Structures are given as C-alpha cells and as structure tokens.
Coordinates of C-alpha atoms in Angstrom, one line a residue:
Chain D
X1 CA -154.8 -73.3 15.0
X2 CA -153.5 -72.9 11.4
X3 CA -154.2 -76.8 10.9
X4 CA -157.8 -76.1 11.8
X5 CA -158.3 -73.7 8.9
X6 CA -156.7 -75.9 6.4
X7 CA -159.2 -78.9 7.5
X8 CA -162.1 -77.0 6.3
X9 CA -163.9 -78.9 3.5
X10 CA -162.8 -77.8 0.1
X11 CA -165.5 -77.8 -2.5
X12 CA -165.3 -79.8 -5.5
X13 CA -164.1 -77.2 -7.7
X14 CA -161.6 -76.6 -5.4
X15 CA -160.3 -79.9 -5.4
X16 CA -160.2 -80.4 -9.2
X17 CA -158.3 -77.1 -9.5
X18 CA -155.5 -78.4 -7.0
X19 CA -155.3 -82.0 -8.8
X20 CA -154.8 -80.0 -11.9
X21 CA -152.2 -77.7 -10.2
X22 CA -150.2 -80.8 -8.7
X23 CA -150.4 -82.7 -12.5
X24 CA -148.7 -79.7 -14.1
X25 CA -146.1 -79.2 -11.1
X26 CA -145.6 -83.1 -11.6
X27 CA -144.7 -82.7 -15.5
X28 CA -142.4 -79.5 -14.4
X29 CA -140.9 -81.6 -12.0
X30 CA -139.9 -84.5 -14.6
X31 CA -139.1 -82.0 -17.3
X32 CA -136.5 -80.4 -15.1
X33 CA -135.3 -83.6 -13.2
X34 CA -134.9 -86.1 -15.9
X35 CA -132.1 -84.5 -18.2
X36 CA -130.0 -84.5 -15.1
X37 CA -130.4 -88.0 -14.4
X38 CA -130.1 -89.0 -17.9
X39 CA -126.6 -87.0 -17.9
X40 CA -125.8 -88.3 -14.3
X41 CA -126.6 -92.2 -15.5
X42 CA -124.7 -91.9 -18.9
X43 CA -121.6 -90.8 -17.2
X44 CA -121.8 -94.1 -15.1
X45 CA -122.8 -96.3 -17.7
X46 CA -120.1 -98.7 -20.1
X47 CA -119.0 -96.7 -23.1
X48 CA -121.2 -99.0 -25.7
X49 CA -124.2 -98.9 -24.1
X50 CA -123.7 -94.8 -24.1
X51 CA -123.4 -94.8 -27.7
X52 CA -126.1 -97.6 -28.7
X53 CA -128.6 -95.2 -26.8
X54 CA -129.4 -98.1 -24.3
X55 CA -129.3 -95.3 -21.1
X56 CA -132.8 -94.5 -20.3
X57 CA -132.9 -94.1 -16.5
X58 CA -130.3 -95.9 -14.5
X59 CA -126.7 -96.8 -15.6
X60 CA -126.5 -99.4 -17.6
X61 CA -123.6 -101.9 -17.2
X62 CA -121.9 -99.9 -14.5
X63 CA -118.5 -98.4 -15.2
X64 CA -116.0 -95.6 -14.1
X65 CA -114.4 -95.8 -17.8
X66 CA -115.5 -92.2 -18.3
X67 CA -114.0 -90.8 -15.4
X68 CA -110.7 -92.5 -15.3
X69 CA -110.0 -91.5 -19.0
X70 CA -111.1 -88.0 -17.9
X71 CA -108.5 -87.9 -15.2
X72 CA -105.8 -89.1 -17.0
X73 CA -106.0 -86.4 -19.5
X74 CA -103.5 -83.7 -19.0
X75 CA -105.7 -81.0 -20.4
X76 CA -108.7 -81.8 -18.0
X77 CA -106.1 -81.8 -15.2
X78 CA -104.7 -78.6 -15.7
X79 CA -108.0 -76.7 -16.7
X80 CA -109.3 -78.2 -13.4
X81 CA -106.3 -76.6 -11.4
X82 CA -106.6 -73.1 -13.3
X83 CA -110.7 -72.9 -12.5
X84 CA -109.7 -73.6 -8.9
X85 CA -107.4 -71.0 -9.1
X86 CA -109.4 -68.3 -10.5
X87 CA -112.2 -69.4 -8.2
X88 CA -110.3 -68.8 -5.3
X89 CA -108.3 -66.1 -6.0
X90 CA -111.1 -64.0 -8.0
X91 CA -113.7 -64.7 -5.2
X92 CA -111.2 -63.2 -2.6
X93 CA -110.7 -60.1 -4.7
X94 CA -114.5 -59.6 -5.7
X95 CA -115.7 -60.3 -2.1
X96 CA -113.2 -57.5 -1.1
X97 CA -113.9 -55.0 -3.1
X98 CA -117.6 -55.5 -2.9
X99 CA -117.5 -55.2 0.7
X100 CA -115.3 -51.9 0.5
X101 CA -117.7 -50.2 -1.7
X102 CA -120.7 -51.5 0.0
X103 CA -120.2 -50.6 3.6
X104 CA -119.2 -46.7 3.1
X105 CA -122.4 -46.6 0.9
X106 CA -124.5 -47.9 3.5
X107 CA -123.6 -45.2 6.0
X108 CA -126.2 -42.7 5.8
X109 CA -123.7 -39.9 6.7
X110 CA -121.5 -40.6 4.1
X111 CA -121.0 -37.7 2.0
X112 CA -121.5 -38.3 -1.9
X113 CA -123.4 -41.7 -1.0
X114 CA -126.0 -40.8 -3.7
X115 CA -123.9 -39.7 -6.6
X116 CA -121.6 -42.6 -5.9
X117 CA -124.4 -45.1 -6.0
X118 CA -125.8 -43.2 -9.2
X119 CA -122.3 -43.7 -11.2
X120 CA -122.5 -47.7 -10.2
X121 CA -125.8 -48.4 -11.2
X122 CA -125.3 -46.5 -14.3
X123 CA -123.1 -49.1 -15.4
X124 CA -126.1 -51.8 -15.2
X125 CA -127.9 -49.3 -17.9
X126 CA -125.1 -48.8 -20.4
X127 CA -121.3 -50.0 -20.9
X128 CA -118.9 -49.0 -23.4
X129 CA -119.3 -52.4 -25.2
X130 CA -117.1 -55.2 -26.0
X131 CA -114.3 -53.5 -28.1
X132 CA -114.0 -50.6 -26.0
X133 CA -113.5 -52.9 -23.0
X134 CA -111.0 -55.0 -24.6
X135 CA -109.0 -52.3 -25.6
X136 CA -108.6 -51.0 -21.8
X137 CA -108.0 -54.5 -20.6
X138 CA -105.0 -54.6 -23.7
X139 CA -103.9 -51.1 -22.9
X140 CA -103.3 -52.6 -19.1
X141 CA -101.2 -55.2 -20.7
X142 CA -103.4 -58.0 -19.2
X143 CA -104.1 -59.7 -22.3
X144 CA -103.1 -63.4 -22.1
X145 CA -102.4 -62.9 -18.1
X146 CA -104.5 -64.7 -15.5
X147 CA -105.4 -61.2 -14.1
X148 CA -107.6 -60.9 -17.2
X149 CA -109.8 -63.3 -15.7
X150 CA -110.1 -61.6 -12.2
X151 CA -109.8 -58.0 -12.3
X152 CA -112.0 -56.7 -15.4
X153 CA -115.3 -58.2 -13.9
X154 CA -114.3 -58.3 -10.4
X155 CA -117.5 -56.4 -9.0
X156 CA -121.0 -56.8 -9.8
X157 CA -123.1 -54.1 -9.2
X158 CA -126.1 -56.3 -8.2
X159 CA -123.8 -57.6 -5.4
X160 CA -122.9 -53.9 -4.1
X161 CA -126.7 -53.5 -4.3
X162 CA -127.3 -56.6 -2.1
X163 CA -124.6 -56.1 0.5
X164 CA -125.4 -52.1 0.9
X165 CA -128.9 -53.0 2.0
X166 CA -127.5 -55.7 4.4
X167 CA -125.3 -53.2 6.2
X168 CA -127.8 -50.8 6.3
X169 CA -130.3 -53.1 8.1
X170 CA -128.3 -54.9 10.3
X171 CA -125.8 -52.4 11.3
X172 CA -127.6 -50.2 13.6
X173 CA -126.7 -46.4 13.5
X174 CA -126.7 -46.2 17.1
X175 CA -123.5 -48.8 17.2
X176 CA -121.6 -46.3 15.0
X177 CA -122.5 -43.6 17.0
X178 CA -121.5 -45.2 20.2
X179 CA -118.2 -46.5 18.7
X180 CA -117.6 -42.8 17.5
X181 CA -117.9 -41.3 20.9
X182 CA -115.7 -44.1 22.3
X183 CA -112.9 -43.0 19.6
X184 CA -112.8 -45.7 17.6
X185 CA -111.9 -44.9 13.9
X186 CA -113.6 -46.2 10.8
X187 CA -111.3 -48.6 9.7
X188 CA -111.5 -50.5 13.4
X189 CA -115.1 -50.6 13.5
X190 CA -115.2 -52.1 9.8
X191 CA -112.6 -54.6 11.1
X192 CA -114.1 -55.3 14.7
X193 CA -117.6 -54.9 14.3
X194 CA -119.1 -54.6 10.5
X195 CA -117.1 -57.7 9.4
X196 CA -117.8 -60.2 12.6
X197 CA -121.4 -59.2 12.2
X198 CA -121.6 -59.5 8.4
X199 CA -120.8 -63.2 8.3
X200 CA -124.0 -64.2 6.2
X201 CA -123.4 -61.6 3.7
X202 CA -120.2 -62.4 3.4
X203 CA -121.3 -65.9 2.5
X204 CA -123.7 -65.0 0.2
X205 CA -121.2 -63.0 -1.8
X206 CA -118.5 -65.9 -1.8
X207 CA -121.0 -68.1 -3.2
X208 CA -122.3 -65.8 -5.8
X209 CA -118.9 -64.5 -6.9
X210 CA -117.2 -68.5 -6.7
X211 CA -120.6 -70.0 -8.9
X212 CA -119.9 -67.2 -11.2
X213 CA -116.3 -67.3 -11.5
X214 CA -116.1 -71.1 -11.9
X215 CA -119.1 -70.9 -14.7
X216 CA -117.1 -68.1 -16.5
X217 CA -116.0 -68.8 -20.1
X218 CA -116.3 -65.8 -22.3
X219 CA -113.4 -63.9 -20.5
X220 CA -111.0 -66.5 -21.2
X221 CA -112.0 -67.1 -24.6
X222 CA -111.2 -63.2 -25.8
X223 CA -108.3 -62.7 -23.5
X224 CA -106.4 -65.7 -23.1
X225 CA -104.1 -67.3 -25.5
X226 CA -102.2 -69.9 -23.9
X227 CA -103.8 -73.3 -23.6
X228 CA -101.8 -73.8 -20.2
X229 CA -103.9 -71.0 -18.5
X230 CA -107.3 -72.0 -19.8
X231 CA -109.9 -72.6 -17.2
X232 CA -112.2 -75.8 -17.3
X233 CA -114.9 -74.3 -19.1
X234 CA -112.9 -73.8 -22.2
X235 CA -111.2 -77.0 -22.3
X236 CA -115.1 -78.4 -21.9
X237 CA -115.8 -76.2 -24.9
X238 CA -113.3 -77.5 -27.0
X239 CA -114.0 -81.3 -26.1
X240 CA -117.7 -81.2 -26.3
X241 CA -118.8 -78.2 -28.3
X242 CA -115.9 -78.3 -31.1
X243 CA -115.4 -81.8 -30.8
X244 CA -111.7 -81.7 -30.2
X245 CA -112.0 -85.3 -28.2
X246 CA -109.3 -85.2 -25.7
X247 CA -107.2 -87.2 -28.5
X248 CA -103.7 -87.2 -26.4
X249 CA -105.4 -90.1 -24.2
X250 CA -107.0 -92.2 -26.4
X251 CA -104.9 -92.4 -29.7
X252 CA -103.9 -96.0 -28.9
X253 CA -107.3 -97.2 -28.7
X254 CA -109.2 -99.0 -31.7
X255 CA -111.3 -96.6 -34.0
X256 CA -114.8 -97.7 -32.6
X257 CA -113.7 -98.1 -29.0
X258 CA -112.4 -94.8 -29.2
X259 CA -115.6 -92.9 -30.5
X260 CA -117.6 -94.6 -28.0
X261 CA -115.7 -93.5 -25.3
X262 CA -115.4 -90.3 -26.6
X263 CA -119.0 -90.0 -26.4
X264 CA -119.1 -91.2 -22.7
X265 CA -116.6 -88.9 -22.1
X266 CA -118.7 -85.8 -22.6
X267 CA -121.5 -87.1 -20.0
X268 CA -118.5 -87.6 -17.6
X269 CA -116.9 -84.4 -18.3
X270 CA -120.3 -82.1 -17.9
X271 CA -120.6 -84.0 -14.4
X272 CA -117.0 -83.3 -13.2
X273 CA -117.4 -79.8 -14.6
X274 CA -120.8 -79.0 -12.6
X275 CA -119.5 -81.0 -9.5
X276 CA -118.3 -78.3 -7.6
X277 CA -121.3 -76.0 -7.8
X278 CA -123.4 -79.1 -7.0
X279 CA -121.5 -80.0 -3.6
X280 CA -122.3 -76.7 -2.6
X281 CA -125.9 -76.2 -4.1
X282 CA -128.4 -77.0 -1.2
X283 CA -126.2 -74.8 0.9
X284 CA -125.9 -72.2 -1.8
X285 CA -129.6 -72.3 -2.9
X286 CA -130.6 -71.1 1.0
X287 CA -128.3 -68.1 0.8
X288 CA -129.0 -67.4 -2.9
X289 CA -132.5 -67.1 -2.2
X290 CA -131.9 -65.1 1.0
X291 CA -129.5 -62.5 -0.9
X292 CA -132.0 -62.2 -3.8
X293 CA -135.1 -61.3 -1.3
X294 CA -132.5 -58.5 0.5
X295 CA -131.5 -57.1 -2.7
X296 CA -134.9 -56.8 -4.1
X297 CA -136.5 -55.5 -0.8
X298 CA -134.5 -52.4 -2.2
X299 CA -134.7 -53.0 -6.1
Chain N
X1 CA -127.4 -19.5 7.5
X2 CA -128.8 -23.3 7.8
X3 CA -127.0 -23.7 4.3
X4 CA -123.5 -22.5 5.5
X5 CA -123.7 -24.6 8.9
X6 CA -124.8 -27.8 6.5
X7 CA -121.7 -27.0 4.5
X8 CA -119.6 -26.6 7.3
X9 CA -120.8 -30.0 8.7
X10 CA -120.3 -31.6 5.3
X11 CA -116.8 -30.6 5.1
X12 CA -116.1 -31.6 8.8
X13 CA -117.9 -35.2 8.0
X14 CA -115.5 -36.0 5.3
X15 CA -112.6 -34.8 7.1
X16 CA -113.6 -36.9 10.0
X17 CA -114.8 -39.8 8.1
X18 CA -111.5 -39.6 5.5
X19 CA -111.2 -43.4 6.2
X20 CA -114.0 -44.5 4.7
X21 CA -113.2 -42.6 1.5
X22 CA -109.9 -44.4 1.7
X23 CA -112.0 -47.7 2.1
X24 CA -114.1 -46.9 -1.1
X25 CA -110.9 -45.5 -3.4
X26 CA -109.9 -49.1 -4.7
X27 CA -113.4 -50.0 -6.0
X28 CA -114.5 -46.9 -7.3
X29 CA -111.2 -46.7 -9.2
X30 CA -112.2 -50.1 -10.5
X31 CA -115.6 -48.6 -11.8
X32 CA -113.7 -45.8 -13.4
X33 CA -111.2 -47.9 -15.0
X34 CA -113.1 -50.8 -16.3
X35 CA -116.6 -49.3 -16.7
X36 CA -116.4 -45.6 -17.5
X37 CA -113.3 -45.4 -19.3
X38 CA -114.2 -48.0 -21.8
X39 CA -117.3 -45.7 -22.2
X40 CA -114.5 -42.8 -23.0
X41 CA -113.0 -45.7 -25.4
X42 CA -116.6 -45.7 -27.5
X43 CA -115.6 -42.5 -29.2
X44 CA -113.8 -45.2 -31.4
X45 CA -117.2 -45.6 -33.0
X46 CA -116.9 -42.2 -34.5
X47 CA -112.9 -42.7 -35.8
X48 CA -111.3 -44.5 -38.2
X49 CA -108.9 -46.6 -35.9
X50 CA -105.0 -46.9 -36.9
X51 CA -103.1 -49.0 -34.4
X52 CA -100.3 -46.8 -34.7
X53 CA -102.0 -43.8 -33.7
X54 CA -104.2 -44.8 -31.1
X55 CA -107.9 -44.3 -30.1
X56 CA -107.3 -40.4 -29.7
X57 CA -104.9 -40.0 -32.5
X58 CA -107.1 -41.5 -35.1
X59 CA -108.9 -39.4 -37.6
X60 CA -112.5 -38.5 -37.0
X61 CA -114.8 -39.7 -39.4
X62 CA -118.3 -38.8 -38.0
X63 CA -121.1 -41.4 -38.6
X64 CA -119.7 -43.3 -41.5
X65 CA -119.1 -46.4 -39.3
X66 CA -123.0 -46.0 -38.4
X67 CA -123.6 -45.8 -42.0
X68 CA -121.9 -48.6 -43.2
X69 CA -123.6 -50.6 -40.7
X70 CA -127.1 -49.5 -41.7
X71 CA -126.3 -50.0 -45.4
X72 CA -124.7 -53.5 -44.7
X73 CA -127.0 -56.2 -46.4
X74 CA -126.5 -58.0 -43.0
X75 CA -128.2 -55.0 -41.1
X76 CA -131.6 -55.9 -41.6
X77 CA -131.3 -59.6 -40.8
X78 CA -129.0 -58.9 -37.4
X79 CA -131.8 -56.5 -36.0
X80 CA -134.8 -58.8 -37.1
X81 CA -132.8 -61.9 -35.2
X82 CA -131.7 -59.9 -32.2
X83 CA -135.4 -58.7 -31.6
X84 CA -137.0 -62.0 -32.8
X85 CA -135.2 -64.1 -30.1
X86 CA -135.6 -61.5 -27.4
X87 CA -139.0 -60.9 -27.7
X88 CA -139.6 -64.5 -27.8
X89 CA -137.6 -65.1 -24.9
X90 CA -139.6 -62.1 -23.0
X91 CA -143.1 -63.4 -24.2
X92 CA -142.5 -66.9 -23.3
X93 CA -140.4 -66.7 -20.4
X94 CA -141.9 -63.9 -18.6
X95 CA -145.2 -65.3 -17.7
X96 CA -144.0 -68.8 -16.8
X97 CA -142.2 -68.1 -13.3
X98 CA -145.1 -66.2 -12.3
X99 CA -147.3 -69.2 -13.2
X100 CA -144.9 -71.5 -11.5
X101 CA -144.7 -69.6 -8.3
X102 CA -148.8 -69.2 -7.9
X103 CA -148.7 -72.8 -8.4
X104 CA -146.2 -73.5 -5.8
X105 CA -148.1 -71.1 -3.6
X106 CA -150.8 -73.1 -3.5
X107 CA -149.0 -76.3 -2.7
X108 CA -149.9 -76.9 1.3
X109 CA -147.4 -80.2 1.2
X110 CA -144.2 -78.6 2.6
X111 CA -141.9 -81.2 1.8
X112 CA -143.3 -81.4 -1.8
X113 CA -143.0 -77.5 -2.2
X114 CA -139.6 -77.7 -1.0
X115 CA -138.3 -80.4 -3.0
X116 CA -140.0 -78.7 -6.3
X117 CA -138.2 -75.4 -5.5
X118 CA -135.0 -77.4 -5.0
X119 CA -135.0 -79.1 -8.1
X120 CA -136.4 -76.3 -10.6
X121 CA -134.0 -73.9 -8.9
X122 CA -131.0 -76.4 -9.5
X123 CA -130.5 -75.8 -13.5
X124 CA -129.9 -72.1 -12.9
X125 CA -126.4 -73.0 -11.5
X126 CA -125.2 -74.9 -14.7
X127 CA -122.7 -72.9 -16.7
X128 CA -123.6 -71.6 -20.4
X129 CA -121.0 -74.0 -22.0
X130 CA -122.5 -76.8 -19.8
X131 CA -125.9 -76.1 -20.8
X132 CA -124.9 -75.8 -24.5
X133 CA -123.0 -79.0 -24.4
X134 CA -126.4 -80.6 -22.8
X135 CA -128.2 -78.8 -25.6
X136 CA -125.8 -80.4 -28.2
X137 CA -125.6 -84.0 -26.7
X138 CA -129.7 -84.0 -26.4
X139 CA -130.0 -83.1 -29.9
X140 CA -127.5 -84.5 -31.7
X141 CA -128.8 -85.7 -35.0
X142 CA -127.3 -89.7 -34.5
X143 CA -126.6 -90.6 -31.0
X144 CA -128.7 -87.6 -29.1
X145 CA -131.4 -88.5 -26.6
X146 CA -134.1 -86.8 -28.4
X147 CA -133.6 -88.4 -31.7
X148 CA -132.9 -91.9 -30.6
X149 CA -136.3 -91.5 -28.6
X150 CA -137.9 -90.2 -31.8
X151 CA -136.5 -93.4 -34.0
X152 CA -138.2 -95.4 -31.0
X153 CA -141.4 -93.8 -31.9
X154 CA -140.8 -94.4 -35.6
X155 CA -140.2 -90.9 -36.3
X156 CA -137.0 -89.8 -38.5
X157 CA -134.0 -88.1 -37.1
X158 CA -134.1 -84.4 -37.2
X159 CA -131.0 -82.3 -37.3
X160 CA -132.2 -79.6 -34.7
X161 CA -129.4 -77.3 -34.8
X162 CA -128.9 -77.5 -38.4
X163 CA -132.3 -76.1 -39.0
X164 CA -132.6 -72.2 -38.6
X165 CA -136.1 -72.1 -38.2
X166 CA -135.6 -74.1 -34.8
X167 CA -132.7 -72.2 -33.4
X168 CA -134.7 -69.3 -31.4
X169 CA -137.1 -72.3 -29.9
X170 CA -134.3 -74.1 -28.7
X171 CA -132.7 -71.2 -27.3
X172 CA -135.5 -69.9 -25.7
X173 CA -137.2 -73.1 -24.1
X174 CA -133.6 -74.2 -22.8
X175 CA -133.3 -70.7 -21.3
X176 CA -136.7 -71.1 -19.6
X177 CA -135.8 -74.7 -18.5
X178 CA -133.0 -73.2 -17.0
X179 CA -133.9 -70.0 -15.1
X180 CA -137.4 -70.4 -14.6
X181 CA -137.3 -71.8 -10.9
X182 CA -134.8 -69.2 -10.1
X183 CA -136.9 -66.5 -11.5
X184 CA -139.9 -67.6 -9.5
X185 CA -138.3 -67.2 -6.1
X186 CA -139.1 -63.5 -6.3
X187 CA -142.7 -63.8 -6.9
X188 CA -142.8 -66.6 -4.1
X189 CA -141.3 -64.0 -1.8
X190 CA -143.7 -61.1 -3.1
X191 CA -146.6 -63.8 -2.7
X192 CA -145.2 -64.6 1.0
X193 CA -145.6 -60.9 1.7
X194 CA -149.5 -60.2 0.6
X195 CA -151.6 -59.1 3.7
X196 CA -153.0 -62.4 5.2
X197 CA -156.2 -60.8 6.2
X198 CA -157.0 -60.3 2.5
X199 CA -157.1 -64.1 2.1
X200 CA -159.6 -64.2 5.3
X201 CA -161.9 -61.7 3.4
X202 CA -161.7 -63.7 0.1
X203 CA -162.8 -66.8 2.3
X204 CA -165.3 -65.0 3.9
X205 CA -166.7 -64.2 0.4
X206 CA -166.8 -67.7 -0.4
X207 CA -164.0 -67.1 -3.1
X208 CA -162.7 -70.4 -4.8
X209 CA -158.9 -70.9 -5.0
X210 CA -158.8 -69.6 -8.6
X211 CA -160.7 -66.5 -7.6
X212 CA -158.4 -66.1 -4.5
X213 CA -155.4 -66.2 -6.9
X214 CA -156.9 -63.8 -9.5
X215 CA -158.5 -61.2 -7.4
X216 CA -155.7 -61.4 -4.0
X217 CA -152.6 -63.3 -5.3
X218 CA -152.2 -61.3 -8.7
X219 CA -152.9 -57.7 -7.4
X220 CA -150.6 -58.5 -4.5
X221 CA -147.7 -59.1 -6.6
X222 CA -148.6 -57.0 -9.4
X223 CA -145.8 -54.3 -8.7
X224 CA -143.3 -57.0 -8.6
X225 CA -144.3 -58.2 -11.8
X226 CA -144.0 -54.6 -13.1
X227 CA -140.6 -54.0 -12.0
X228 CA -139.3 -57.4 -13.2
X229 CA -141.1 -56.8 -16.7
X230 CA -139.1 -53.3 -17.2
X231 CA -136.0 -55.0 -16.0
X232 CA -136.6 -57.7 -18.6
X233 CA -137.5 -55.5 -21.2
X234 CA -134.3 -53.2 -20.4
X235 CA -132.0 -56.0 -21.1
X236 CA -134.0 -57.1 -24.3
X237 CA -130.6 -56.1 -26.3
X238 CA -128.5 -57.8 -24.1
X239 CA -129.6 -61.5 -24.8
X240 CA -127.3 -64.3 -24.0
X241 CA -124.5 -63.7 -26.2
X242 CA -122.6 -66.5 -24.7
X243 CA -125.0 -69.1 -25.1
X244 CA -126.0 -68.1 -28.7
X245 CA -122.4 -68.0 -29.6
X246 CA -121.7 -71.5 -28.7
X247 CA -124.9 -72.6 -30.3
X248 CA -124.1 -71.2 -33.4
X249 CA -123.1 -73.5 -36.5
X250 CA -122.7 -72.5 -40.1
X251 CA -126.2 -74.3 -40.6
X252 CA -128.4 -72.1 -38.4
X253 CA -126.1 -69.0 -38.9
X254 CA -128.9 -67.4 -41.0
X255 CA -131.2 -67.0 -37.7
X256 CA -128.6 -67.0 -35.1
X257 CA -126.2 -64.3 -35.9
X258 CA -127.3 -61.5 -33.6
X259 CA -126.0 -58.1 -33.2
X260 CA -123.8 -58.9 -30.1
X261 CA -122.3 -62.0 -31.9
X262 CA -121.6 -59.7 -35.2
X263 CA -119.8 -57.6 -33.0
X264 CA -117.4 -60.3 -31.5
X265 CA -116.8 -61.9 -35.0
X266 CA -116.1 -58.5 -37.0
X267 CA -114.5 -56.7 -34.0
X268 CA -112.2 -59.2 -32.3
X269 CA -111.8 -61.8 -34.8
X270 CA -111.3 -59.7 -37.9
X271 CA -109.8 -56.7 -35.8
X272 CA -112.4 -54.1 -37.3
X273 CA -112.3 -52.3 -34.2
X274 CA -114.1 -49.0 -35.2
X275 CA -117.0 -50.5 -37.2
X276 CA -117.6 -53.1 -34.2
X277 CA -117.6 -50.7 -31.7
X278 CA -120.4 -48.5 -33.9
X279 CA -122.3 -51.7 -33.9
X280 CA -122.0 -52.3 -30.2
X281 CA -123.0 -48.6 -29.4
X282 CA -126.0 -48.9 -31.8
X283 CA -127.1 -51.9 -29.8
X284 CA -126.5 -50.2 -26.3
X285 CA -128.1 -47.2 -27.3
X286 CA -131.5 -49.0 -28.5
X287 CA -131.4 -51.0 -25.5
X288 CA -131.2 -47.8 -23.0
X289 CA -134.2 -46.5 -25.1
X290 CA -136.1 -49.4 -24.7
X291 CA -135.7 -49.2 -20.9
X292 CA -136.6 -45.7 -20.5
X293 CA -139.6 -46.2 -22.9
X294 CA -141.0 -48.8 -20.8
X295 CA -140.1 -47.5 -17.5
X296 CA -142.2 -44.0 -18.7
X297 CA -145.0 -46.3 -19.8
X298 CA -144.9 -48.1 -16.6
X299 CA -145.2 -45.1 -14.6
X300 CA -148.0 -43.7 -16.3
X301 CA -150.0 -47.1 -16.1
X302 CA -149.3 -48.2 -12.7
X303 CA -147.6 -47.0 -9.6
X304 CA -144.3 -48.9 -10.1
X305 CA -141.3 -47.9 -11.8
X306 CA -137.8 -48.2 -10.9
X307 CA -137.0 -44.4 -11.2

C-alpha cells in the first residue's frame, strides 16, 4: 500500500528539489569517505609511493612494509597490549558499576531515587576541574598506576541515564511484585531476572565503554609517568604528532629510506589503532543508535 | 495521618530493600570521591597552596588568584579564543546535522540511506589522537595530501597549522566532519516520530516537498532542536580540550590557547595549583551561567527546556 502512494507522480519542482538533495548528499558522502579510503590505501602502499604523493585512491605498489615495521616495534606492541588490558578491565568495572547504580534508580519505590539522580546529573553541569580532580587521584596514591586509567572516569552519567531508562521500560513492576510475594530478595532478583533480561542494554554499555576506553588518552597523559604503562593512543601521539618516529627499529636503515618509511608508518599506525573499533563498528552502530534513542526519550 | 503512614512505609521500604542500597553504595561512593570531593578541593582557588600544608592547611587568600588572572595580559586573549572557537563551532556545527537529517529523511532508497548513515556515522569512532594525526598528515606543509593536491593545481603550499588565523576553522570543520553524522541520528529519530497524519494533510493540501519540510518536519522536531541547542550552549566553555591541545604548536598558539589548555599548562606542567584551579573554576562558573540563561530563555520562548 505504501508503494502505491509513493508512485504518485511528483511535480517537476519536487523532482528538482530531490535532485539537489541527492547531489548534496553525494558530495557529503565523498567528503566523509575519501579521507578514510586515502588513509587505508596509503597504509598498503610502498614507502616511496607514499612520500612521493603518488597515492590518490587505491594502493600504489602494494606493500605491507608499514605493518611489518610496526609490529617489530616494541613500543607499539606494548602499547597495544596495554590498551587491550585497559579496555577489558575498564569496561568490566564500568559496566558493573553503571548497572549497580542504574537498577536501584529505576525502581519507582526506591526511596531517595530523585535525590540521588539529582546528585548524579549535577556532575554533568559542574565539576571541580582538572587540578582538584588530579589532587584526589594523587591523594589516593594512584599516580603512575594502572588504576588511574580505570577508576577516576569509571562511570559516565549519560550511561547511567540510558541504563536506567532501559530498566524502567523493560522490567515490569508486576514482575518485581510477584517476586517479592514469592520471597525473592532484591539481590537474587537482580541476578536471576534483571541481568538475563538486560542483555541488550549491557551490550550497549559494553560497546560504549570499550570504545571510550580504547580511544582515551588524556588520563594517561596526566597520570602516567612510566612508558611501559602507556596505552596505544599515547604511543601514537608520540610517533605521529610529536614526530618521534619509532626510531629503535629503523636506526640501521639509510636516511632516505628511513624518512619514507616513517611517513608510511604513520598511516599504518592510524589503521592499526582504529582497527579494533572498526571491526566491531557495524555492530556498534546499531546498538549505539538504539542506546542514544533510549537515552533521549528521557532527556 | 497520611503523612505518618507514609513515613512509616518509607522506613519499612528502606529496611525491606536494604540490598538495593548495598548495591548502589559503591557507584555512589565513586561519585562522591571522584566528582564531589574535587568540588570541595576547588577551595584551592581561594588559597595559597603549600604542598607541605596540604589543601586545608594552606592559608586563605580570598580572590587573589582570580584577580591575578583578570590582570594577566593573557586574560582577554584566552577568553576571546575560548568564546570564538566555541561559538564558531556552535554556529557552523549546530545546523548541519539538522540539515543532514532532513535530507536523509527525504531519501526513499533504503540501501542508499543506510549506507549514507553508516559512512557519516563512522568518523565518530575515531579517537582524538587519530583525528589529530589525520589532520596533521593531511595538512602537512610538504607531503600533506592537501598541499600535494594544491601543488598539482599550480598553487603554493600553505603551512595550515602554522597560521594562527586558520586554527579555528581547522578545529571546527574537522569536528563537523567527525560528528555531524552522529548528531543527525537524534533528529532522524525525532523525524520518524512526527505524526503521519500531518503528512497526509500536507499532501492533500498540495504541499511541495520543501513546503512539507518547512511546515511539518521542522515544527515537528523543534522541541528536540531546542533541547540539543541548550545542551550545546551548556558545553560552550567545555570545548574539546584534548583536540585543541594536540593541535597546538608554537606558531598557532596565539589563537589556539584556550582557558582549558592554559589551566593544564600553568597548573599541571608548572605546578601552579591554586592559580590554575581559580582559572578552571572561572571557566566552569561561566559555563553554568550560560546553561542557566539559555535554559531560561528557552523556557520563556518555547515550551521545551531541560528543567
């Protein structure tokens, strides 16, 4: 039936309008997509092609030199390992704490729920600032420990709001009442009813926190001092932005070759650092959208 | 009578649901330690900090640190840079996702629409460091893609990141590139919730596509637009510190030093804790004032506000 309504002949004005819309969208598509393709193609090209500016769309003189060099660099490997560790442990802690906060707040009968909600959302509007927060982390003896990257930013208010909205709309009050009559304790109810029913929201939380943790770098910059604890993003910054090209592997090579390779290395590094997120991206996108919608319904 | 009954049931309810309080205690403790305790620590702004005496033992100095900041020759340039970059971002970045959503909403080809969304959403997942790396690689004076391309067209190379005047544009447009697709999702959702009978009515009245967008779509998502606008204005002073910090260099610093990067430099790198806390507090308070004002304005002129 809907197709019939669409088949109604469009006026010429509408047709022109649609042509303009499609044209603009096509330009947007190219503007967004092209840089991504360019980076990917460069990373698979030969060092000389990259530094001569010969790459335009597809890889030129296909080569894996960039990636080979990268995975021989001990700094990059340590960074990768560290980032995996921070992402895994940080996500587990963050998701656990978020669910622990959001579920009680979703219960209508929970006394103090509005007050706690106010306390939590206020932190979105106002904060003590960088230095006072730094002082707390220092007082707790977390400076230059791995904890500093996992704990101080563990819970995001927005995630609590999203999770709370989900619990409110998907765990019916009748279920709570019925379980209470059966003498089921709140903890048991959470463990054997709430958690199994909440797989979608837990997936959203896991994805959001994992992406956030993988991409984070500022906490590492201010709290870490020892290089073996650096996450990949910090290594990336030192190699690309500060131009300390991972010298250790390239010392022996000739000057020109070294320079060419360091240029190529940057492209490969960008791809490698974004890879984990890109792999889960299509999956992430769907859930992200859902999560955002659930959250904005309340918002 | 009712009040006592209610209080009794409250007490009973707390006692019965003690486990829920047990569950919420650890995350609540997190907020107290890492969000509220720092707010308390912000008294540093009114003190002269001595490491040996600690925050509470250090002497009070009133508004001295604020006065120092206001009299600082950098003060106006910091405020100007912060406001300029954030209002530029607001003005350019706010309408684009709305336009994108309105256009995408017109697309009837499902596959194209989905592909468009998939692509425009993707840059959102790029980390700040990678984003800045990309900007630097593309805008590099010698080998950067943009300059190589311009050379091909017979133009001279430009050291983009070395020109202070270009800093805000580089920051703002790369930000739009990265987040427009993501921000459009909320508007798309709002558009899908517009009452279909309004479209039918518009069709009966012989409205063109443009008239339909203007008279049905836009009013339909106006509440959403207002809320997002309030939220954006509310974060005006909290513009992406990390990205600006990473994009800074000695050549563009005149236009790229904002309050937040200054706090980091003076506060953490030079260990000037009290002064930097005062500067940071000034920033947060301005931000809060902006948020309250825009919210009050929105409440007066439209029906939607965040509280």
